[in-house]
PDB file of C-alpha atoms in Angstrom:
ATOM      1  CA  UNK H   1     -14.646   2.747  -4.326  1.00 90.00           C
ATOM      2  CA  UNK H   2     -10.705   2.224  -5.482  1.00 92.00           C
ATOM      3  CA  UNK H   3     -10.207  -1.165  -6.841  1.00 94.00           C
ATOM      4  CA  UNK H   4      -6.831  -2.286  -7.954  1.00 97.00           C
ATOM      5  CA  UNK H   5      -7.308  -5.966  -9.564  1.00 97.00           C
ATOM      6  CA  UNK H   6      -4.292  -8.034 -10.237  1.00 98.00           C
ATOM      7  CA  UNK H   7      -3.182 -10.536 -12.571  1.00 97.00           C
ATOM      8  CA  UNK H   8      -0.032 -12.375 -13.960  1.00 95.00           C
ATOM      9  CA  UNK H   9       2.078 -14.209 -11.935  1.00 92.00           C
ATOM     10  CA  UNK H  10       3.345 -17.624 -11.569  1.00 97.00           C
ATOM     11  CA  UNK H  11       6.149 -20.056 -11.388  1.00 97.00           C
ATOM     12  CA  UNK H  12       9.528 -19.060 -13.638  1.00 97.00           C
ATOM     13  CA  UNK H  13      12.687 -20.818 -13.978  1.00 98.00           C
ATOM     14  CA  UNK H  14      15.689 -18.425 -13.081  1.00 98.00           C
ATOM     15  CA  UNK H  15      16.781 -16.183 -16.009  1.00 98.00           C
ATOM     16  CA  UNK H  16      12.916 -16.451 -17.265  1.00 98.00           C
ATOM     17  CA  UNK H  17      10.396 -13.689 -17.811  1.00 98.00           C
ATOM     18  CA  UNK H  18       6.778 -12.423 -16.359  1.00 97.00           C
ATOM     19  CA  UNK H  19       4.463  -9.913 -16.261  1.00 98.00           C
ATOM     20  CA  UNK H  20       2.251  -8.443 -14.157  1.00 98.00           C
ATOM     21  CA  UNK H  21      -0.916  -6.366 -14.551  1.00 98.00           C
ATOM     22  CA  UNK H  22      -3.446  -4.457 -12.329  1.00 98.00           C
ATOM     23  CA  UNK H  23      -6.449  -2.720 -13.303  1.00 97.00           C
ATOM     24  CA  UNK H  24      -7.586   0.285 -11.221  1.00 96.00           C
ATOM     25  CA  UNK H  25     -11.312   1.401 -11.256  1.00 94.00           C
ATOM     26  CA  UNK H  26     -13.222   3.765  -8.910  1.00 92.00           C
ATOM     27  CA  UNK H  27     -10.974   7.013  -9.518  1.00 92.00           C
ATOM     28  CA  UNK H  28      -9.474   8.933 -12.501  1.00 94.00           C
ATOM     29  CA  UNK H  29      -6.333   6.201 -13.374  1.00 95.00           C
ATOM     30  CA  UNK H  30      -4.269   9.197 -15.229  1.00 94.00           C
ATOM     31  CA  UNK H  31      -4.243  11.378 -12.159  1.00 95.00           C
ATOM     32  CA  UNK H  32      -2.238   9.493 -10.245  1.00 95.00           C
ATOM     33  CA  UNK H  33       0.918   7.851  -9.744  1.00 95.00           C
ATOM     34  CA  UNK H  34       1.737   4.200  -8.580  1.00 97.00           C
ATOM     35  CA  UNK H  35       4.114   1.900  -7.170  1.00 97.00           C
ATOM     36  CA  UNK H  36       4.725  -1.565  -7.473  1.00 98.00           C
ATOM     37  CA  UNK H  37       5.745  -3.145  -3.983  1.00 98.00           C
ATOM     38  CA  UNK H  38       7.047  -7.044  -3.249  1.00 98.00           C
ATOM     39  CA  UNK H  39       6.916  -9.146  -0.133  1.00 98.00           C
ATOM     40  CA  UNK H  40       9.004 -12.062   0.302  1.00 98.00           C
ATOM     41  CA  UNK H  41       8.003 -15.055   2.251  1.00 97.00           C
ATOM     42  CA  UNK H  42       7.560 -14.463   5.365  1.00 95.00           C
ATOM     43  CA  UNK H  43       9.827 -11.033   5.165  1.00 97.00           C
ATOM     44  CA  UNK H  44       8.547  -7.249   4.996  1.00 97.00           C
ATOM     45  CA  UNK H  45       7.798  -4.947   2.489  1.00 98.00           C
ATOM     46  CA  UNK H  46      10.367  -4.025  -0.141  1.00 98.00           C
ATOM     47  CA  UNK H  47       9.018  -1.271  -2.961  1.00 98.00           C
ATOM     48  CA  UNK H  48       9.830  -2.191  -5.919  1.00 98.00           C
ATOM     49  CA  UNK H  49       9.289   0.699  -8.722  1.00 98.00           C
ATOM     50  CA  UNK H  50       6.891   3.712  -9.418  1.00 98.00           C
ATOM     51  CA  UNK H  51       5.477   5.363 -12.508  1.00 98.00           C
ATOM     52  CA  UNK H  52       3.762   8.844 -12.584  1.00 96.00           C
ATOM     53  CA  UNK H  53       0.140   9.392 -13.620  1.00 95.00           C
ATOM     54  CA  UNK H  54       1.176  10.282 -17.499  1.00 96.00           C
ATOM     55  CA  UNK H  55       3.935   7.239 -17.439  1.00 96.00           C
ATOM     56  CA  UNK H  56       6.671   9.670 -18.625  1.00 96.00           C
ATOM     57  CA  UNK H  57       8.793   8.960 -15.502  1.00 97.00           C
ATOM     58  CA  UNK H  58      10.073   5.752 -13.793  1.00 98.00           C
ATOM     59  CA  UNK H  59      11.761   5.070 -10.964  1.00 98.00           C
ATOM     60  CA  UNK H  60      13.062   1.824  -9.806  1.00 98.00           C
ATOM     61  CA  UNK H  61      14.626  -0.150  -6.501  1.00 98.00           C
ATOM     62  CA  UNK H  62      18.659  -0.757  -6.911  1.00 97.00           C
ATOM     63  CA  UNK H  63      17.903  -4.500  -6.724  1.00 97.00           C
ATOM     64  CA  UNK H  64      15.430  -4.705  -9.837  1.00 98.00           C
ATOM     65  CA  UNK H  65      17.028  -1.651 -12.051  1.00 98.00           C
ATOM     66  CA  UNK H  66      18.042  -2.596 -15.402  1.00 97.00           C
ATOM     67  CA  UNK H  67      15.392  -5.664 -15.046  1.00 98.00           C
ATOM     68  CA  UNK H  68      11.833  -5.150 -14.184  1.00 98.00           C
ATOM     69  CA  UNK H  69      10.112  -2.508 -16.285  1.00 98.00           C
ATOM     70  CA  UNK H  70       7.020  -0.250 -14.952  1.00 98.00           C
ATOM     71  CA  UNK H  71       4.468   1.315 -17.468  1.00 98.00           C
ATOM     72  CA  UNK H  72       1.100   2.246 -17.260  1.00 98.00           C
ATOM     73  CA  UNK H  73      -1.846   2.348 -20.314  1.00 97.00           C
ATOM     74  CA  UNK H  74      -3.850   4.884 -19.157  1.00 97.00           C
ATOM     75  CA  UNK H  75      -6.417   4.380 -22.241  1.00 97.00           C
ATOM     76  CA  UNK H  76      -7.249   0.976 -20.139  1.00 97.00           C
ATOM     77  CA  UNK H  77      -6.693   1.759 -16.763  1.00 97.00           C
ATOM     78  CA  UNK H  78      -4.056  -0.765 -16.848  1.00 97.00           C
ATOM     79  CA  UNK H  79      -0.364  -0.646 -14.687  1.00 98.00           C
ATOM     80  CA  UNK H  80       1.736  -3.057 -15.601  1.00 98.00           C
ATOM     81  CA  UNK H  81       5.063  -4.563 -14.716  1.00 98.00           C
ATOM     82  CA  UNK H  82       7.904  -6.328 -16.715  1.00 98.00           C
ATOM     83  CA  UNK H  83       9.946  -8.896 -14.731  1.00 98.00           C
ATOM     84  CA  UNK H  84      13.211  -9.839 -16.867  1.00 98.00           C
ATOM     85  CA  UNK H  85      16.002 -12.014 -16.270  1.00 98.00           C
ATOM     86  CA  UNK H  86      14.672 -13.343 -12.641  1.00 98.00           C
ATOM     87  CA  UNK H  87      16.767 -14.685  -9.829  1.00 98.00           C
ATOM     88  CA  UNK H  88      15.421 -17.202  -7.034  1.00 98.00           C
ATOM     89  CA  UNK H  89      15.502 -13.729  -4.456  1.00 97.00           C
ATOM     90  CA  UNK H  90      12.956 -11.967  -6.558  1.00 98.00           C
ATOM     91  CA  UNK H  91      10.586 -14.534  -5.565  1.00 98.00           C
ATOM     92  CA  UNK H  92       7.586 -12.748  -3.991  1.00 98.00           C
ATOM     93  CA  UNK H  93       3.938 -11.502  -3.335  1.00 98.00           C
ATOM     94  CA  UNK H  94       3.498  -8.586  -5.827  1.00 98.00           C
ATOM     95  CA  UNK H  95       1.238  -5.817  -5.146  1.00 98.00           C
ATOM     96  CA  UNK H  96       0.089  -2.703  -7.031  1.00 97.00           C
ATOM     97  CA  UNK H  97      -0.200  -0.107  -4.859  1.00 95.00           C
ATOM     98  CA  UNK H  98      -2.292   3.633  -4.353  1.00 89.00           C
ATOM     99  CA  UNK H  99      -3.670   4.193  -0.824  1.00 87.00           C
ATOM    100  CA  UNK H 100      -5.666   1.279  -1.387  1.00 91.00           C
ATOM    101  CA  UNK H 101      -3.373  -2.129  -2.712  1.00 95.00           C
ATOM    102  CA  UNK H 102      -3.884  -4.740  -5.055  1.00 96.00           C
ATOM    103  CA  UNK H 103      -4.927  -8.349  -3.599  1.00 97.00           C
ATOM    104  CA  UNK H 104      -1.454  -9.369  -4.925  1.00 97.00           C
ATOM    105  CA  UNK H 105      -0.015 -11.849  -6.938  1.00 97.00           C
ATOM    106  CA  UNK H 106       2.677 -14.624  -6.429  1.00 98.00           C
ATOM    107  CA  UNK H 107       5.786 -14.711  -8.066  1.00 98.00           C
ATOM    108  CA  UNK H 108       8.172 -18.070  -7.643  1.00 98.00           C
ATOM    109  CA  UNK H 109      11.447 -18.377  -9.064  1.00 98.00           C
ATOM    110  CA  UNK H 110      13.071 -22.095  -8.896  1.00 97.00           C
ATOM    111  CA  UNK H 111      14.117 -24.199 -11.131  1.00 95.00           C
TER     112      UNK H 111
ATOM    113  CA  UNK Z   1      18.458   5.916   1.407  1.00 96.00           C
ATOM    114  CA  UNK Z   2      15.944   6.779   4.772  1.00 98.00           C
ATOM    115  CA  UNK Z   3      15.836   4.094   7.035  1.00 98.00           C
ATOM    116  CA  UNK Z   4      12.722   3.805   8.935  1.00 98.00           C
ATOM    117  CA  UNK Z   5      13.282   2.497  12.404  1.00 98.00           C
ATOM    118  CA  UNK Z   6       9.991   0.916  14.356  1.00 98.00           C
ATOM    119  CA  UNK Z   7      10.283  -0.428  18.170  1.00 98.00           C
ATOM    120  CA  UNK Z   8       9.275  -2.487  19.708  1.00 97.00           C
ATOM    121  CA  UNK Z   9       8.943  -5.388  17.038  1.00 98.00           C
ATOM    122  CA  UNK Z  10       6.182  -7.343  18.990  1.00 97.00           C
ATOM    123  CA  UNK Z  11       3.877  -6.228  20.966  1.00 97.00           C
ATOM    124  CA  UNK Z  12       0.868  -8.320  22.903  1.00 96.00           C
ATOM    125  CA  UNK Z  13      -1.797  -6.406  24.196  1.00 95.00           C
ATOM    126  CA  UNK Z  14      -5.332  -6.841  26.485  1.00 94.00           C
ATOM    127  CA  UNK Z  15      -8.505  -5.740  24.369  1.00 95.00           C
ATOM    128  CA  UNK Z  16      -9.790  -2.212  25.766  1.00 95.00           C
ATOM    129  CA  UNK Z  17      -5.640  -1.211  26.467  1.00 96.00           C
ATOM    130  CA  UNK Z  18      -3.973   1.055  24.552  1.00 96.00           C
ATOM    131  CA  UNK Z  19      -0.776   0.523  22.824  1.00 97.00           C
ATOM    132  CA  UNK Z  20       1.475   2.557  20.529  1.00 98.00           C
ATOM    133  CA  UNK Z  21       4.168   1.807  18.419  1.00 98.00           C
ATOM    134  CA  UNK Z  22       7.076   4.223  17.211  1.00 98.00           C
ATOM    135  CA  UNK Z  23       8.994   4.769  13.798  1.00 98.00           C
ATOM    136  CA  UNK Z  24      11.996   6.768  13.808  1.00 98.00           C
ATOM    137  CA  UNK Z  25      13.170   8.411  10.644  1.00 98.00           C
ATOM    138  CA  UNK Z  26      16.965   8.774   9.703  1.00 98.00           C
ATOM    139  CA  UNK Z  27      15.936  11.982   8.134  1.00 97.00           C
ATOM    140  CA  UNK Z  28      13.044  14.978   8.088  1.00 96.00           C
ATOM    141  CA  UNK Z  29      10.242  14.102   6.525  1.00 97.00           C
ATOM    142  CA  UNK Z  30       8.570  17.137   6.307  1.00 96.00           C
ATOM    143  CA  UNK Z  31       8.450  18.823   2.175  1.00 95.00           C
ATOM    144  CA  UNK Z  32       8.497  22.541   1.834  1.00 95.00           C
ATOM    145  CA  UNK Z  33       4.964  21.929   0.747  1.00 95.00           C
ATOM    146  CA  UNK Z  34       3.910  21.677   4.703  1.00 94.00           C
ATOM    147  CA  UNK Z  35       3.328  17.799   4.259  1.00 96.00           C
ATOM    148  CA  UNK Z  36       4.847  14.755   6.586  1.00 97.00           C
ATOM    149  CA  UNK Z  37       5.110  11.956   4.097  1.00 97.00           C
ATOM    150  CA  UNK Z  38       5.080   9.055   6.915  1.00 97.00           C
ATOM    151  CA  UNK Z  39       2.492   6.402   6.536  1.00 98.00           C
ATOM    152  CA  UNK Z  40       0.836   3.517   8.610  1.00 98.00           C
ATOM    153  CA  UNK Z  41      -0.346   0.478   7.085  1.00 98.00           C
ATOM    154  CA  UNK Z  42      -1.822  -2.656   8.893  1.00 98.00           C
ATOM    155  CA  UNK Z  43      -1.431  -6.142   7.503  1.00 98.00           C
ATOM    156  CA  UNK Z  44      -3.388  -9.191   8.437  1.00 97.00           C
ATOM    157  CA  UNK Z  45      -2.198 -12.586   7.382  1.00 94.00           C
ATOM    158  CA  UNK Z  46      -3.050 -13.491   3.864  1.00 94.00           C
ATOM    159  CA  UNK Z  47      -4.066  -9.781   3.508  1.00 96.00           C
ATOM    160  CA  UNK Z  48      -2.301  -6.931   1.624  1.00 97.00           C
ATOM    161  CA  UNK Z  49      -1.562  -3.712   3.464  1.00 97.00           C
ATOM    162  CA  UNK Z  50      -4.306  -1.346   4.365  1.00 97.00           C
ATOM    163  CA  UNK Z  51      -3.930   2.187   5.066  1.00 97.00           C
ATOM    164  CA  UNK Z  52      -4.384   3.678   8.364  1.00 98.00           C
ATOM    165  CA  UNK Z  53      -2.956   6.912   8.463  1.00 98.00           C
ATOM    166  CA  UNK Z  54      -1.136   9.141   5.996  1.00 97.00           C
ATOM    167  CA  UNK Z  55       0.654  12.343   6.057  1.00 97.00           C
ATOM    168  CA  UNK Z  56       1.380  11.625   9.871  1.00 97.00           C
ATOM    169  CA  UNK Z  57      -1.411  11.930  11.246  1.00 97.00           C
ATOM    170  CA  UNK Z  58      -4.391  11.660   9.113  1.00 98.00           C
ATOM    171  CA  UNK Z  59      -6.921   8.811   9.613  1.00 98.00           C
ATOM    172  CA  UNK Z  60      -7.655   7.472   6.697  1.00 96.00           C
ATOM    173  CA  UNK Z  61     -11.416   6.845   5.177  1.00 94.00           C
ATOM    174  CA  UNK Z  62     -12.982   4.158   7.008  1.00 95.00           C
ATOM    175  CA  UNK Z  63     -10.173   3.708   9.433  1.00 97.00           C
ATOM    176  CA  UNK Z  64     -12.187   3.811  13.802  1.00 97.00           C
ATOM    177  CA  UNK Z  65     -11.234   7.019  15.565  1.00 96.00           C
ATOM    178  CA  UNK Z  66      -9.604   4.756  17.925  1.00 98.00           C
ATOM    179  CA  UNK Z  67      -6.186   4.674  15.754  1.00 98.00           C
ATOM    180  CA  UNK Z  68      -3.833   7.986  15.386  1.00 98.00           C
ATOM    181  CA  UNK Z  69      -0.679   9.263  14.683  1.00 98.00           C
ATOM    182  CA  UNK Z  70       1.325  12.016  15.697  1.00 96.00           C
ATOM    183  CA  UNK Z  71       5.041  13.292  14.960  1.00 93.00           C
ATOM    184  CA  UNK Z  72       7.870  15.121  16.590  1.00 89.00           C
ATOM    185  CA  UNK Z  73      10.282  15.661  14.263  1.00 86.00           C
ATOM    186  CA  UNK Z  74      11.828  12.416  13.116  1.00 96.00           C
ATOM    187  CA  UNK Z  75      10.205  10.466  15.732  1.00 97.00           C
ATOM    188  CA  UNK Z  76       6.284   9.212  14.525  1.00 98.00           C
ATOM    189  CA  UNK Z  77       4.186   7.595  16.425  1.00 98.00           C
ATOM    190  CA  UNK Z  78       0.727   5.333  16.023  1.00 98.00           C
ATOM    191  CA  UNK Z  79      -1.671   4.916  18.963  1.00 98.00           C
ATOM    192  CA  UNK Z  80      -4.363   3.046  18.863  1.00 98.00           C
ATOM    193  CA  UNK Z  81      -6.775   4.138  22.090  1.00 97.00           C
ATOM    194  CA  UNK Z  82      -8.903   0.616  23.126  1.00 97.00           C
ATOM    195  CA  UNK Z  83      -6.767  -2.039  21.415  1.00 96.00           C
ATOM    196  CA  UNK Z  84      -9.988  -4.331  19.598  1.00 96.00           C
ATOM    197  CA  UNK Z  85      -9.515  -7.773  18.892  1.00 93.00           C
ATOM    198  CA  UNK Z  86      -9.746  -7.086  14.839  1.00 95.00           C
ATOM    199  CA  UNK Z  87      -6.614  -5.312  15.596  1.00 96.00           C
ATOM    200  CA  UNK Z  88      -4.105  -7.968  15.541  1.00 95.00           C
ATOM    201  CA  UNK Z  89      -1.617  -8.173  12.704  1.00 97.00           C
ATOM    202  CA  UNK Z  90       1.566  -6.177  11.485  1.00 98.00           C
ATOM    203  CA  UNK Z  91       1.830  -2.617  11.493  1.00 98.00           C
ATOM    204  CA  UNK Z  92       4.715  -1.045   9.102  1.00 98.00           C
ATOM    205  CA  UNK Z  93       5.320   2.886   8.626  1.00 98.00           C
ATOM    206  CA  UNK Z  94       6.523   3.833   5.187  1.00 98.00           C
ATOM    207  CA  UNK Z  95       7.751   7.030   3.881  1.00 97.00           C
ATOM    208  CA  UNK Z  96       7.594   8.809   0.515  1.00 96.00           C
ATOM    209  CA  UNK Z  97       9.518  11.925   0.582  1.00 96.00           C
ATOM    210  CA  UNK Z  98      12.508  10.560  -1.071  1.00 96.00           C
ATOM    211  CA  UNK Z  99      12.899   7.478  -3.828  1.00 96.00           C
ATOM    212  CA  UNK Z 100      13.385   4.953  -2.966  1.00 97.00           C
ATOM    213  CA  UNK Z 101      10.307   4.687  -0.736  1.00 97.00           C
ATOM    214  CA  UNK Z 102      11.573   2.667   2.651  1.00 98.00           C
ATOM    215  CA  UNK Z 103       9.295   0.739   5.387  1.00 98.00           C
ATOM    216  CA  UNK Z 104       9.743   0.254   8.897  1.00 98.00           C
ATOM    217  CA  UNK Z 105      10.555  -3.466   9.774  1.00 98.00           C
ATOM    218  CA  UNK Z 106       7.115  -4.541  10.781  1.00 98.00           C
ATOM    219  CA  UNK Z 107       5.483  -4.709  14.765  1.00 98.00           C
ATOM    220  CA  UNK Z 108       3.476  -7.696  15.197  1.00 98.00           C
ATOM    221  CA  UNK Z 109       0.634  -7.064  17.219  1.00 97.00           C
ATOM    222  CA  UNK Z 110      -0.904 -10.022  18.880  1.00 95.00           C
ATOM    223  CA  UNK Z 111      -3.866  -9.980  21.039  1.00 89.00           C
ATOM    224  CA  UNK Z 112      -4.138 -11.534  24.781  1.00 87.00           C
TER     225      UNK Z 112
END
């Protein structure tokens, strides 16, 4: 069974930094790619940025280019994301995602 | 950037009726490999996403026979036969043909 098991999170003050992991189990991690996909309160479901299975290429929403960072360890079965220089709008459920998501995580931004 | 489109945003339906929900695509979403990359997901509250259907039309594991999807073109669709009362929640289509991957606005499916 695919598990994706999240962790990380948290309250940040604006301009502060996070990150985020999730551990997959239950298939062969290096084989596939992944995305990383935020909800905001109450809103719908933005992606956010994707990786391929060997981590050699990135892609990343408009809105967190330049800031978040996606990157996998395949060695530990590990996808992980690097949230720089946050802004009260990037506050948000986080999710790993494959066909099967990650529980999530919560991400606030305030001051 | 392809903008998913779904109507209607709410729906309320009577257990054992069926309902369906569209999602229009701005663009094809059919690769020269023969795949549709359109995508159903159902979300209960407090839940992430779960995967219904994928390539269009494909049910995935676990997911009752009672839920399908079909295409024409641009225009997808997800029917689910006997609405159950486990079915409440909010359906969203999502595509993956082209970065950035886009999702449908949501339908909220309540239950009578």
């Amino acid at each position: 069974e695919v598990q994706l098991l999240q962790s990380g999170g948290g309250l940040v003050r604006p301009g502060g930094s996070l990150r985020l992991s999730c551990a997959g189990s239950g298939f062969v991690f290096d084989k596939y790619g992944m995305n990383w996909v935020r909800q905001a309160p109450g809103k719908g479901l933005e992606w956010v940025a994707a990786i391929s299975g060997r981590g050699d290429t990135t892609y990343y929403a408009d809105s967190v280019k330049g800031r978040f960072t996606i990157s996998r360890d395949n060695s530990k079965n590990t996808l992980y994301l690097q949230l720089n220089s946050l802004r009260p709008d990037d506050t948000a459920v986080y999710y790993c995602a494959l066909d099967s998501w990650g529980q999530g995580t919560l991400v606030i931004v305030s001051s | 950037e392809i903008v998913l489109t779904q109507t209607p945003l709410f729906l309320s339906v009577t257990p054992g009726q069926p309902a369906s929900i569209s999602c229009k695509s701005s663009q094809s979403l059919l690769h020269r490999d023969g795949k549709t990359y359109l995508y159903w997901y159902l979300q209960k509250p407090g839940q992430p996403p779960q995967l219904l259907i994928y390539e269009a039309s494909n049910r995935f594991f676990g997911v009752p026979d009672r839920f399908s999807g079909s295409d024409s073109g641009t225009d997808f669709t997800l029917t689910i036969s006997r609405v159950e009362a486990e079915d409440f929640g909010v359906y969203y289509c999502m595509q993956s043909i082209q970065i950035p991957l886009t999702f449908g606005q949501g339908t909220k499916v309540d239950i009578k």
